[in-house]
Tab-separated table of C-alpha atoms in Angstrom:
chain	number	residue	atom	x	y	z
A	1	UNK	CA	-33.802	-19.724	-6.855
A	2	UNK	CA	-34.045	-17.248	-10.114
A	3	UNK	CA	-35.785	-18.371	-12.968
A	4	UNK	CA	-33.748	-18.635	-16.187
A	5	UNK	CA	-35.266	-16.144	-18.939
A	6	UNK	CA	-35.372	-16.879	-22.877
A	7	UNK	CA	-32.375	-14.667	-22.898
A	8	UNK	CA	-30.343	-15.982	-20.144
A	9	UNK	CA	-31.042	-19.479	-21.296
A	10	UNK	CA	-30.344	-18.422	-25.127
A	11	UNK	CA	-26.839	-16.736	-23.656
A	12	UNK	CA	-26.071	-19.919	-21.283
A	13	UNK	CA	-26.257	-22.232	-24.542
A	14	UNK	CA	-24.453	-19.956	-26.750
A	15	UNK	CA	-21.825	-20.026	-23.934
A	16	UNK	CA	-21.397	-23.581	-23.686
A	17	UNK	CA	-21.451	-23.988	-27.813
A	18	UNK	CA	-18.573	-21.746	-27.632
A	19	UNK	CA	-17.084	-23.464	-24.830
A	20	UNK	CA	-17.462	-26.624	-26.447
A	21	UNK	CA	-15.855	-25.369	-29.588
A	22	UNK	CA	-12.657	-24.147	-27.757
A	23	UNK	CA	-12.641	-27.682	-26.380
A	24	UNK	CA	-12.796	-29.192	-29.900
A	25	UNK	CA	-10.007	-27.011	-31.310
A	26	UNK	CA	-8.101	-27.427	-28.537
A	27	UNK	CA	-7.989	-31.124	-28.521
A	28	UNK	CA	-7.233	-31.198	-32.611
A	29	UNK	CA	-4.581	-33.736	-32.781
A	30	UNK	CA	-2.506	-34.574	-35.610
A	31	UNK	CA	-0.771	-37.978	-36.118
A	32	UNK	CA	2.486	-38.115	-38.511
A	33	UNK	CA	4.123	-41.463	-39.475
A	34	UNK	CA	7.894	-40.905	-40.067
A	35	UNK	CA	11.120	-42.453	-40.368
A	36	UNK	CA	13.688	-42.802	-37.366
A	37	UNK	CA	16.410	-40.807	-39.365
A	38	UNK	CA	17.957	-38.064	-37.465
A	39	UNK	CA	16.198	-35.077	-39.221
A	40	UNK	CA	12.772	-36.546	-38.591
A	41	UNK	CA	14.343	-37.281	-34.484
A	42	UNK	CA	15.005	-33.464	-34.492
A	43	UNK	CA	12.023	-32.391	-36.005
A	44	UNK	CA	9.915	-33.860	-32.997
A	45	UNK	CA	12.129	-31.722	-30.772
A	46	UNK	CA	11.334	-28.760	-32.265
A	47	UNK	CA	7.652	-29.795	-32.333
A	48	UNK	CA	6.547	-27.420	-29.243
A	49	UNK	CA	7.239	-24.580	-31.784
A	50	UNK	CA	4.582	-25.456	-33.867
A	51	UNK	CA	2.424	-26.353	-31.134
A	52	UNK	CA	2.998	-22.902	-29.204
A	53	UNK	CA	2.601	-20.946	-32.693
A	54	UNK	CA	-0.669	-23.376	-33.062
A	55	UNK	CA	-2.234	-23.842	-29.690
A	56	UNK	CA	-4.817	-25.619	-31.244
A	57	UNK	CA	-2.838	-28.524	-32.530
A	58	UNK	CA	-1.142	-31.016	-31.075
A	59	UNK	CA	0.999	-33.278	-32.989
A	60	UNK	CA	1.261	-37.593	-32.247
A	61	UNK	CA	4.052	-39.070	-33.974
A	62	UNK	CA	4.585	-42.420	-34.484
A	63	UNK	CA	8.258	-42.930	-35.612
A	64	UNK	CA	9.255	-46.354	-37.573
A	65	UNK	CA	12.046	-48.106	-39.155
A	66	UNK	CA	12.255	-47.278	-43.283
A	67	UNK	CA	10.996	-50.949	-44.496
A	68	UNK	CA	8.030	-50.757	-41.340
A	69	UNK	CA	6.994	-47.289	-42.543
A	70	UNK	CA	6.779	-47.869	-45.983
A	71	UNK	CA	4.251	-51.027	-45.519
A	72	UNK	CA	2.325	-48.829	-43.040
A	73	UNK	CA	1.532	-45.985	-44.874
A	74	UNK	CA	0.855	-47.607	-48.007
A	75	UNK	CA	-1.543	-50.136	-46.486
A	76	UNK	CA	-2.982	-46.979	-44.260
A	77	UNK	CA	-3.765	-44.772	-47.365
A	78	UNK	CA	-5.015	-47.694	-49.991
A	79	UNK	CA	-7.012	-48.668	-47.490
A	80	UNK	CA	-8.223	-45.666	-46.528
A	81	UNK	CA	-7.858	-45.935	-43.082
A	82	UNK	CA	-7.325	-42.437	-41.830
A	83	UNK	CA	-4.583	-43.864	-39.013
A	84	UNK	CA	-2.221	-40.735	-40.080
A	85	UNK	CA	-2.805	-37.392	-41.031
A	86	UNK	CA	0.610	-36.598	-41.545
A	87	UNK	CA	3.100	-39.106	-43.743
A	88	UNK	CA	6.334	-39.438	-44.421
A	89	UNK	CA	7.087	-40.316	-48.523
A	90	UNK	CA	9.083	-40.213	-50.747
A	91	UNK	CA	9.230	-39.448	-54.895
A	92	UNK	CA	8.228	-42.498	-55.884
A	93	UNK	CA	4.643	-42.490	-53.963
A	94	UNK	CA	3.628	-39.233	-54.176
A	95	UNK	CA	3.218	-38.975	-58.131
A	96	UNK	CA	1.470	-42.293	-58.039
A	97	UNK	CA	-0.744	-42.254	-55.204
A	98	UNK	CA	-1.220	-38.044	-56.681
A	99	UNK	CA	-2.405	-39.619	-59.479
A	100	UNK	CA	-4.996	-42.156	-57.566
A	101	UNK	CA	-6.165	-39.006	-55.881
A	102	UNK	CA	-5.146	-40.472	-52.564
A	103	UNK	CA	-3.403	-37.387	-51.487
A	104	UNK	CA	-4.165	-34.041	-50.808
A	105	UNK	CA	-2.139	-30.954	-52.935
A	106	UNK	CA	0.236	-29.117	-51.075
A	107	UNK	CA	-0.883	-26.024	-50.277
A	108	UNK	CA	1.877	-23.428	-51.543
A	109	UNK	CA	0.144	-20.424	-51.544
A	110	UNK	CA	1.442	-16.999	-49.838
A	111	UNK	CA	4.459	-16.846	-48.077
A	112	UNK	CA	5.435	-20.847	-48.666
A	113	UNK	CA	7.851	-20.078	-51.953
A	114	UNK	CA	7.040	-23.352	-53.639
A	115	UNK	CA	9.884	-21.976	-56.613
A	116	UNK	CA	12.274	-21.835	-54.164
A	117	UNK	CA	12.405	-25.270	-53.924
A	118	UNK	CA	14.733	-27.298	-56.391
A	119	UNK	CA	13.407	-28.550	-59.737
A	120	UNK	CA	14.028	-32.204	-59.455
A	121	UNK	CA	13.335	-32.312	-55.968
A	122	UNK	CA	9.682	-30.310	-56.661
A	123	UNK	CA	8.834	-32.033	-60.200
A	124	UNK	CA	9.863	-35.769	-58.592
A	125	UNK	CA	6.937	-34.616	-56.170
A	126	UNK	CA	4.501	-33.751	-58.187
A	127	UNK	CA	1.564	-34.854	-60.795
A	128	UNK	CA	1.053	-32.606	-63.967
A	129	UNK	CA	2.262	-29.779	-62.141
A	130	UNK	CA	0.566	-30.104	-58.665
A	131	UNK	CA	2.945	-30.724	-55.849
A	132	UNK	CA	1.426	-33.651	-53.396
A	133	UNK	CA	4.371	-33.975	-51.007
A	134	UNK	CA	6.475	-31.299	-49.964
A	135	UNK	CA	10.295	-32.129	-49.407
A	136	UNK	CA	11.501	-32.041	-45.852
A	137	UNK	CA	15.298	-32.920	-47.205
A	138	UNK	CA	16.076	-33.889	-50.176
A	139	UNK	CA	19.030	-36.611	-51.299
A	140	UNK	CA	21.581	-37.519	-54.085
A	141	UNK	CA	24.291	-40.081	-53.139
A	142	UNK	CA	27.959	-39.603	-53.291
A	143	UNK	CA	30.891	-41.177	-51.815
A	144	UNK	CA	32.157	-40.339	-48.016
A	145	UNK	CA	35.666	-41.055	-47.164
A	146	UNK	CA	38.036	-41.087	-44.524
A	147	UNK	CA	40.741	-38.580	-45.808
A	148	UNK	CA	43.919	-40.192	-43.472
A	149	UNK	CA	43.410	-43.658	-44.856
A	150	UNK	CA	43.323	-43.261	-48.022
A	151	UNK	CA	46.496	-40.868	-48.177
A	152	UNK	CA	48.372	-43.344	-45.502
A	153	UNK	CA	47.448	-46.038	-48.184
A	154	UNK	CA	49.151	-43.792	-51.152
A	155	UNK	CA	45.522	-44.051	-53.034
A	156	UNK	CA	43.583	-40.755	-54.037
A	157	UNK	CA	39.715	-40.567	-54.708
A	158	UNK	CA	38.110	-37.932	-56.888
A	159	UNK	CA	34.981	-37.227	-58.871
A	160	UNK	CA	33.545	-40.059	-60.927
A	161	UNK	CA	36.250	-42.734	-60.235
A	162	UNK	CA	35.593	-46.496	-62.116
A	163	UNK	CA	34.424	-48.705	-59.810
A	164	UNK	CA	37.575	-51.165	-60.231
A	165	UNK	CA	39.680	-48.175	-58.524
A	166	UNK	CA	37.126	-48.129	-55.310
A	167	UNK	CA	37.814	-51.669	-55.437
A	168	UNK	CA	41.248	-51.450	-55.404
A	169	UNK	CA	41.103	-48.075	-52.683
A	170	UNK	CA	38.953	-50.459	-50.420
A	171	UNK	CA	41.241	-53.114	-50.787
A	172	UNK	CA	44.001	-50.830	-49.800
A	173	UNK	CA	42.529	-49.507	-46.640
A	174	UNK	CA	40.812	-52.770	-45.356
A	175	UNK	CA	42.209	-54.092	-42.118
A	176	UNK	CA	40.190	-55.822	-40.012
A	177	UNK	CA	42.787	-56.303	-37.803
A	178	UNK	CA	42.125	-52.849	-36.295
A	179	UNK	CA	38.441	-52.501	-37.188
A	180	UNK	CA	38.792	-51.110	-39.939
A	181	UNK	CA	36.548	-52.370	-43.141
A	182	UNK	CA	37.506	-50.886	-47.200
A	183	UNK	CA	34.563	-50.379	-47.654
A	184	UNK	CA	30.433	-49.789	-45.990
A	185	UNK	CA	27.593	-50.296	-48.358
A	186	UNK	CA	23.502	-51.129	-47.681
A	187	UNK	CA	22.432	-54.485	-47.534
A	188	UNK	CA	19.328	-54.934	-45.897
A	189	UNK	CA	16.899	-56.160	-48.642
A	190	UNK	CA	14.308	-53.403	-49.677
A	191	UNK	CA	13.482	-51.621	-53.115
A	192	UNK	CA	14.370	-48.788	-51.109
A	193	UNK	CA	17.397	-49.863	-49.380
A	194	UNK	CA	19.790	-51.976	-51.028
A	195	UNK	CA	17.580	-51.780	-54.244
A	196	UNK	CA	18.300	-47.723	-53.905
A	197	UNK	CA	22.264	-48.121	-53.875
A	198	UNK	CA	21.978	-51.205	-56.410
A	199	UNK	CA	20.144	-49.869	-59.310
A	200	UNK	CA	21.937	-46.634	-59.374
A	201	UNK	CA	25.212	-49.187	-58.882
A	202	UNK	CA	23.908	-50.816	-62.130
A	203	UNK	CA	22.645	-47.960	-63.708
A	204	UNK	CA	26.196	-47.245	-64.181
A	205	UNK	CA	27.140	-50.449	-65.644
A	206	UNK	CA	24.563	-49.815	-68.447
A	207	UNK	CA	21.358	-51.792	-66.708
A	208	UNK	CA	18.229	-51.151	-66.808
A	209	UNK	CA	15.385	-52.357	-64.807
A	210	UNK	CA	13.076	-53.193	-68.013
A	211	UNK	CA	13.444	-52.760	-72.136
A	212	UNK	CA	11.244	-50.335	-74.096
A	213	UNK	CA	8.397	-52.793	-74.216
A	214	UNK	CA	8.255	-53.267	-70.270
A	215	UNK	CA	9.860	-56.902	-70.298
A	216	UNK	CA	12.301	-57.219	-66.692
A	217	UNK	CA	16.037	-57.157	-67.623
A	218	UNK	CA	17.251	-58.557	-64.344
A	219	UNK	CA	19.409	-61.556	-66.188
A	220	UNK	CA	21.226	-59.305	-68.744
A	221	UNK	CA	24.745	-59.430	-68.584
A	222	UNK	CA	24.883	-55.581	-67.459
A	223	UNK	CA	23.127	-56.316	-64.456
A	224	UNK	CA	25.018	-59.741	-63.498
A	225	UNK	CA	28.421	-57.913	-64.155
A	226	UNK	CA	27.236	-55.032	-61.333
A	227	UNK	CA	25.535	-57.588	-58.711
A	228	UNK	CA	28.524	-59.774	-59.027
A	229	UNK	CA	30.832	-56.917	-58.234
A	230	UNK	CA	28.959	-55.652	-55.684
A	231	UNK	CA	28.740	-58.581	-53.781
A	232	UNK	CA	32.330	-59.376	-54.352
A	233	UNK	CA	33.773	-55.662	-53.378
A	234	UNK	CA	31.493	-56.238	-49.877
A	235	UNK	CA	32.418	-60.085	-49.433
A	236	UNK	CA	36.223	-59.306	-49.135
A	237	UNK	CA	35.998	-55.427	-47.906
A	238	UNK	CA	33.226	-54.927	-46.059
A	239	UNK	CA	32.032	-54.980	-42.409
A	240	UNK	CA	29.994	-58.532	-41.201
A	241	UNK	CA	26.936	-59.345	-41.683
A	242	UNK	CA	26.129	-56.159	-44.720
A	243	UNK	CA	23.469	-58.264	-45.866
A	244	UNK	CA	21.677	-56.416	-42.469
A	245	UNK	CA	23.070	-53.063	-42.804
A	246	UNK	CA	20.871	-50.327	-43.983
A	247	UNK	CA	21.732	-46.603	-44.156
A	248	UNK	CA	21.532	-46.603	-39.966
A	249	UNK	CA	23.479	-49.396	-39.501
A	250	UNK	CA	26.280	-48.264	-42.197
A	251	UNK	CA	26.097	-44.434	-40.598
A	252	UNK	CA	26.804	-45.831	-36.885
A	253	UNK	CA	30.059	-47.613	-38.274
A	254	UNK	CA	30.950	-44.525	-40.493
A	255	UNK	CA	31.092	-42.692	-37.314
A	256	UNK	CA	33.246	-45.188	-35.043
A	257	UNK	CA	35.817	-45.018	-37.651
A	258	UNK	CA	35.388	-48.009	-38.755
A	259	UNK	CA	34.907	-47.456	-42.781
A	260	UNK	CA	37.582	-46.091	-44.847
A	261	UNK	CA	34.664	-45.367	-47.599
A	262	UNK	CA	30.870	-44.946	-47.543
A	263	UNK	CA	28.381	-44.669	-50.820
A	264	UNK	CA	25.063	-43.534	-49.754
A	265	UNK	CA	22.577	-40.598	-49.264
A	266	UNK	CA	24.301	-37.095	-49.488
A	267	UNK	CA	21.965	-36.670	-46.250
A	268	UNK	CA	24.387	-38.060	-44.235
A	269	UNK	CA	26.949	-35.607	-44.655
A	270	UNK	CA	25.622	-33.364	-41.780
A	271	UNK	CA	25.865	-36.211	-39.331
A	272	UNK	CA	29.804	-37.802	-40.827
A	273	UNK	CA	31.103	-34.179	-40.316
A	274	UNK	CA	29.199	-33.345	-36.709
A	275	UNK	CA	32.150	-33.886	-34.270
A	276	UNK	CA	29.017	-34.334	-31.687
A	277	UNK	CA	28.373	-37.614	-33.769
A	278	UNK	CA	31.233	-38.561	-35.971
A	279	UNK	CA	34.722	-39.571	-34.566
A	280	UNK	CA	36.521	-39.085	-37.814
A	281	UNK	CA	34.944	-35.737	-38.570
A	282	UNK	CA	37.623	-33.842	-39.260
A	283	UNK	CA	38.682	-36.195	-41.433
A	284	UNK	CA	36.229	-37.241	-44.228
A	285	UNK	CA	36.616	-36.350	-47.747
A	286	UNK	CA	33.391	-36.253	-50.381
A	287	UNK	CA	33.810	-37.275	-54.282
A	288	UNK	CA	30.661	-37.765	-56.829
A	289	UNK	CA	29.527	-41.160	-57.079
A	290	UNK	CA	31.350	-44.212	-58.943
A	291	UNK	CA	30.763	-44.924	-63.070
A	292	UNK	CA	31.429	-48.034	-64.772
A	293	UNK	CA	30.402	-47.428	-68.708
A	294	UNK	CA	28.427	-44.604	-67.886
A	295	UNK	CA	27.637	-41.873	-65.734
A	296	UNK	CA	23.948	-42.213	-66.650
A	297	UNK	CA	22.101	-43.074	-63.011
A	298	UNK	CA	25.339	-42.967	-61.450
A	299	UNK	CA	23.894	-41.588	-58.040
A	300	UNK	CA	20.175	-41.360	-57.122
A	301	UNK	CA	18.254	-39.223	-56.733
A	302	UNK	CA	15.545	-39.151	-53.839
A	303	UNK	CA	13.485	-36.649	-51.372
A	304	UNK	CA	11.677	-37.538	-47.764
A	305	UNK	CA	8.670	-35.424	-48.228
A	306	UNK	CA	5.304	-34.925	-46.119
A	307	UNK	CA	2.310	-35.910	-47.696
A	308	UNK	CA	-1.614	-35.618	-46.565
A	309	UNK	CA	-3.599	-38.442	-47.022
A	310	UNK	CA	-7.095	-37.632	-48.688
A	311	UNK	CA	-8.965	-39.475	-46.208
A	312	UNK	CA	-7.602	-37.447	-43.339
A	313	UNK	CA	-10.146	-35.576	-40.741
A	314	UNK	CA	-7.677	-32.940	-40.024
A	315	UNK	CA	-7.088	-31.453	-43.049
A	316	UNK	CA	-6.124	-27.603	-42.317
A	317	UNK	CA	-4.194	-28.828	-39.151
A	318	UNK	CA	-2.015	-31.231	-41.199
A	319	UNK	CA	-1.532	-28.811	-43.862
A	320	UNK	CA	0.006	-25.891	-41.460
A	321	UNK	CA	2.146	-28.678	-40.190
A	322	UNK	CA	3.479	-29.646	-43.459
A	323	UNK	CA	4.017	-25.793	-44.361
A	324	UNK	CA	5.668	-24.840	-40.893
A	325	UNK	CA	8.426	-28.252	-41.302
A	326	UNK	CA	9.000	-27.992	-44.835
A	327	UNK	CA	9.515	-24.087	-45.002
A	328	UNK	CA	12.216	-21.727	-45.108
A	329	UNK	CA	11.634	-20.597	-41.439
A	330	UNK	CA	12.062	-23.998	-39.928
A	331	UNK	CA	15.541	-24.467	-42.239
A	332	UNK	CA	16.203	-20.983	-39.964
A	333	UNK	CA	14.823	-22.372	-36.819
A	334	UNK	CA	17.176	-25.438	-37.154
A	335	UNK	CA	19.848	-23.233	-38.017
A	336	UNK	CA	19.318	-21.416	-34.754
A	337	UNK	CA	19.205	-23.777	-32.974
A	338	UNK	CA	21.425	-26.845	-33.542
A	339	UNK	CA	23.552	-24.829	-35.724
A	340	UNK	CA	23.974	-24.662	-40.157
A	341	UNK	CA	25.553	-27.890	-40.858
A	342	UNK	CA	22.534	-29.483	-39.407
A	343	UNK	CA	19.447	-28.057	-41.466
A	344	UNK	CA	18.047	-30.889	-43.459
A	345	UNK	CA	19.150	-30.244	-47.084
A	346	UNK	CA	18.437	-31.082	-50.674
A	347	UNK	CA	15.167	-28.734	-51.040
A	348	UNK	CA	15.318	-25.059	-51.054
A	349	UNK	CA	17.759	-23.001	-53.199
A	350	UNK	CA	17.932	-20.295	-50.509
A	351	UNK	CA	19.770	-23.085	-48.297
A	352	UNK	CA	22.727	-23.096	-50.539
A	353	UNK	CA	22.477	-19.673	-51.058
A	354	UNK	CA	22.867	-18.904	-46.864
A	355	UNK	CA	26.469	-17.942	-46.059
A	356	UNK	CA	26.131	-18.958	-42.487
A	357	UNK	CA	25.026	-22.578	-44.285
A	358	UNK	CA	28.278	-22.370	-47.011
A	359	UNK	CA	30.283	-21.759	-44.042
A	360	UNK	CA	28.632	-24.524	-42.161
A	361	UNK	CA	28.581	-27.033	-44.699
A	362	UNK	CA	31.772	-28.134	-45.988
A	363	UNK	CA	29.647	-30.643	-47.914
A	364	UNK	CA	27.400	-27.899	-49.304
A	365	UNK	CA	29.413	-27.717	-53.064
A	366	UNK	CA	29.572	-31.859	-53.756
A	367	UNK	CA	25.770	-32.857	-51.973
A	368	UNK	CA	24.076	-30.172	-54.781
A	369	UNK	CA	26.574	-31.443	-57.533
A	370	UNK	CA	25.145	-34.595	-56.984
A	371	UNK	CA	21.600	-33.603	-56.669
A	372	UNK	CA	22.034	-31.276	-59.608
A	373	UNK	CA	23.736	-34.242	-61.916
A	374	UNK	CA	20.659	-36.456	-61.382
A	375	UNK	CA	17.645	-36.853	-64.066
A	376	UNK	CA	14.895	-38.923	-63.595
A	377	UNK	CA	13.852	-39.063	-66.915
A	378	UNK	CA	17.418	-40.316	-68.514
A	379	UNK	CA	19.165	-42.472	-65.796
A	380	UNK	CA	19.910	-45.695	-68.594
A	381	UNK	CA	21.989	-45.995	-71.076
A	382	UNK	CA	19.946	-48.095	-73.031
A	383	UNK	CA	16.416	-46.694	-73.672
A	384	UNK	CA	14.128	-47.272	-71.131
A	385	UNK	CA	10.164	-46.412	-70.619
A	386	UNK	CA	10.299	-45.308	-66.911
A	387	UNK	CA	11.212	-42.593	-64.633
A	388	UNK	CA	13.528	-42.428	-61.642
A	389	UNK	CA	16.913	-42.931	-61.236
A	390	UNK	CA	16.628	-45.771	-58.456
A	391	UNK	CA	13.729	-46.722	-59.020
A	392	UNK	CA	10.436	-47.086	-61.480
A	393	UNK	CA	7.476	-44.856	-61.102
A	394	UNK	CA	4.831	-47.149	-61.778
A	395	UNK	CA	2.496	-49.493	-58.756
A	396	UNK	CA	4.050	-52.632	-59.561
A	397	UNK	CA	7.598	-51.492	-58.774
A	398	UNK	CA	7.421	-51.524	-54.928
A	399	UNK	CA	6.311	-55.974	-55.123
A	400	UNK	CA	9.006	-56.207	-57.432
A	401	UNK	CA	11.827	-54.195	-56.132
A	402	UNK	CA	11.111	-55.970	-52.804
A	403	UNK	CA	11.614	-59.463	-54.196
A	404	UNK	CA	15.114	-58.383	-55.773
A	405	UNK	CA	16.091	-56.673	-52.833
A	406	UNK	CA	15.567	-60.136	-50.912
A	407	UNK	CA	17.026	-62.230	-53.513
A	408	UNK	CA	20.813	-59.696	-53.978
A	409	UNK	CA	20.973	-59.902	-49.813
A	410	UNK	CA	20.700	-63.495	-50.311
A	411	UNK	CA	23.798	-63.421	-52.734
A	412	UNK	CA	25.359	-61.134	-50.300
A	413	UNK	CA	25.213	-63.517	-47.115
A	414	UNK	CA	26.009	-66.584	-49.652
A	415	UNK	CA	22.574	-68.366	-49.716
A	416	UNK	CA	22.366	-68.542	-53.236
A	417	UNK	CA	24.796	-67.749	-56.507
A	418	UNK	CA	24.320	-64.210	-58.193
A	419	UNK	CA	22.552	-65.906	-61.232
A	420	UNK	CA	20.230	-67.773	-58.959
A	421	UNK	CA	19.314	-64.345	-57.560
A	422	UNK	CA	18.798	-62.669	-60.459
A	423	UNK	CA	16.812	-65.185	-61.996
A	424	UNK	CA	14.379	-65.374	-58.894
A	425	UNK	CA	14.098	-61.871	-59.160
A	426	UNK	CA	13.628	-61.537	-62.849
A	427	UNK	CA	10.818	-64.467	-62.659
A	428	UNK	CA	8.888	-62.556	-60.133
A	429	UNK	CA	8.731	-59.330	-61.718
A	430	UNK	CA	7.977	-60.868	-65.402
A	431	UNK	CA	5.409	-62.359	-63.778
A	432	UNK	CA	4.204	-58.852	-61.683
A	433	UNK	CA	4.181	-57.371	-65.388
A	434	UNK	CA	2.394	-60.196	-66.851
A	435	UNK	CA	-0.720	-59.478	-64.110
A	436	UNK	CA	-0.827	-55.878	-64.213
A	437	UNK	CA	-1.003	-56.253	-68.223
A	438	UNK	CA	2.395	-54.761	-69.221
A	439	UNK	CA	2.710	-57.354	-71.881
């Protein structure tokens, strides 16, 4: 047998170091939490690009329901738990939890075009300047309708339109008799589900989620007047049981045909007008969302974005992920693929600026009116000492949007009065304030 020399031995180690390294690298594995919308579905088809341009990473994803995945991550990065390296947030975290240094920047250097992407959607993302979640699509809301209904019911619906005339257009469509419902709104309780549609609902009724000195407004007559409305327009137009619909649920009856209108995320204009999904396709008409006294806060304003938890292990895998989903290339790749009117929207100027996408997208024009028409900083009427449209940017919102969320789905499926709800709701968040030292 031959003897091993210092140099053979030195070479056989260096060998298996390297060896070993390959096998590290190899085996880097990323894990992203995301929502089941149907962007996020696609994007995990299109994974093996990234993998094949990355053959060092491979991606885990771990795909939940909106209400699961917000309690996930959020327990996941306070706790530091490293479970993800990849999550899926949205405008109101990433500021925050920026702030709490529980998220890594984005990096946007080179060939990424960070001023590409919108304003809104890129300042509603960041802290003092520094971007902490990039936008995979970003959302306004509008209304969807079906165009044959409402002209078979002698009713038109434009730009802006009170809310007493979609009362009166969903009262003129509505026939259950054929399965056919006025009107599809969320339900599900969640500060980010019915809470979403609600406040910017109320917004335009002159609400506002707290006065100038942080004190919940919740009982005000501006906020009764919209709740009660709300639950009345759904009680005797819309489908059963919308105290369980969410933005799925609502989509999935969209496309049977079985809404004559729909007020919710401009995102899911790509799927209402996709004759692969949608039954009424050819068919649905797009206006700018509802007013009341105002226009303030009329329609929300929201973005799904990536964002890299600080305690992750992965760090430069998770960022080339985030960069390789959230860029212009992948908008192209989608494009290419699945064809224009299917590129998850709302975040890059150059999307709107894509023929092949105007031609696409007969949505293109209303979805960045709506996006456009949105401010964050001046969604209320009456003076107010928070940001977002749907929402408020500060910790304490997510406990207490929650517990009005339960409490309005409660009115809707008739387990308590509208002023029992609201003054449930209004007692839980003055006393949320009260804790945190608001007041």
């Amino acid at each position: 047998m031959k003897r091993l020399t210092k140099n053979t031995l030195a070479y056989a180690v260096s060998i298996t170091a390297a060896m070993s390294a390959a096998s590290s690298f190899a085996e880097t594995q990323i894990t992203v939490a995301t929502v089941n919308n149907g962007h996020m579905i696609e994007m995990q088809k299109l994974t093996p690009q990234f993998e094949k341009a990355n053959p060092g990473i491979k991606v885990k994803w771990v795909t939940l329901e909106e209400g699961v995945l917000r309690q996930n991550v959020t327990q996941d990065i306070a706790n530091k738990s490293g479970l993800y390296d990849v999550m899926t947030i949205g405008m109101y975290e990433a500021p925050i939890w920026g702030e709490r240094g529980w998220l890594q920047a984005v990096d946007t250097s080179g060939n990424y075009d960070a001023n590409d992407i919108l304003p809104s959607i890129r300042g509603g993302l960041s802290y003092k300047g520094t971007m902490y979640a990039a936008p995979f699509y970003g959302e306004s809301s509008m209304v969807m309708y079906r165009k044959d209904l409402v002209k078979a019911a002698g009713m038109e619906i434009n730009d802006r339109d009170s809310w007493e005339h979609i009362r009166d257009v969903a009262a003129a469509v509505n026939d259950p008799s054929k399965g056919i419902y006025g009107i599809c709104l969320r339900g599900k309780a969640g500060w980010g589900d019915n809470m979403a549609f609600m406040t910017a609902m109320a917004n335009s009724f002159g609400a506002r989620w707290f006065d100038e000195n942080w004190k919940p407004q919740l009982e005000t007559k501006e906020w009764k007047d919209a709740v009660t409305f709300y639950v009345d327009l759904l009680t005797k137009y819309g489908p059963p049981g919308s105290s369980s619909n969410s933005f799925n649920e609502s989509l999935a009856l969209f496309n049977e045909g079985k809404c004559g209108m729909w007020i919710d995320a401009t995102i899911a204009a790509s799927f209402v007008t996709d004759p692969k999904q949608s039954k009424v396709a050819d068919q649905v008409g797009f206006a700018q969302s509802p007013i009341s006294v105002t226009e303030k806060g009329a329609n929300w304003l929201w973005a799904w974005a990536l964002g890299i938890p600080a305690a992750t292990k992965n760090a430069d895998a998770a960022q080339k992920f985030v960069r390789w989903a959230t860029s212009k290339e992948y908008i192209q790749l989608v494009g290419n693929t699945n064809g224009w009117a299917a590129v998850p929207t709302g975040t890059r100027a150059s999307t709107y600026q894509n023929p092949k996408f105007q031609k696409a997208a007969v949505f293109a024009e209303a979805e960045l009116k709506a996006i456009n028409s949105a401010n964050p900083n001046d969604s209320t009427l009456k003076p107010s000492p928070y940001v977002g449209v749907q929402f408020a940017a500060i910790p304490e919102f997510q406990a207490i949007g929650t517990t009005a969320g339960q409490m309005i789905s409660g009115a809707l499926a008739g387990s308590m009065t509208v002023d029992q709800a609201l003054k449930s709701a209004n007692k839980s968040a003055d006393r949320q304030m009260r804790q945190a030292g608001y007041y």
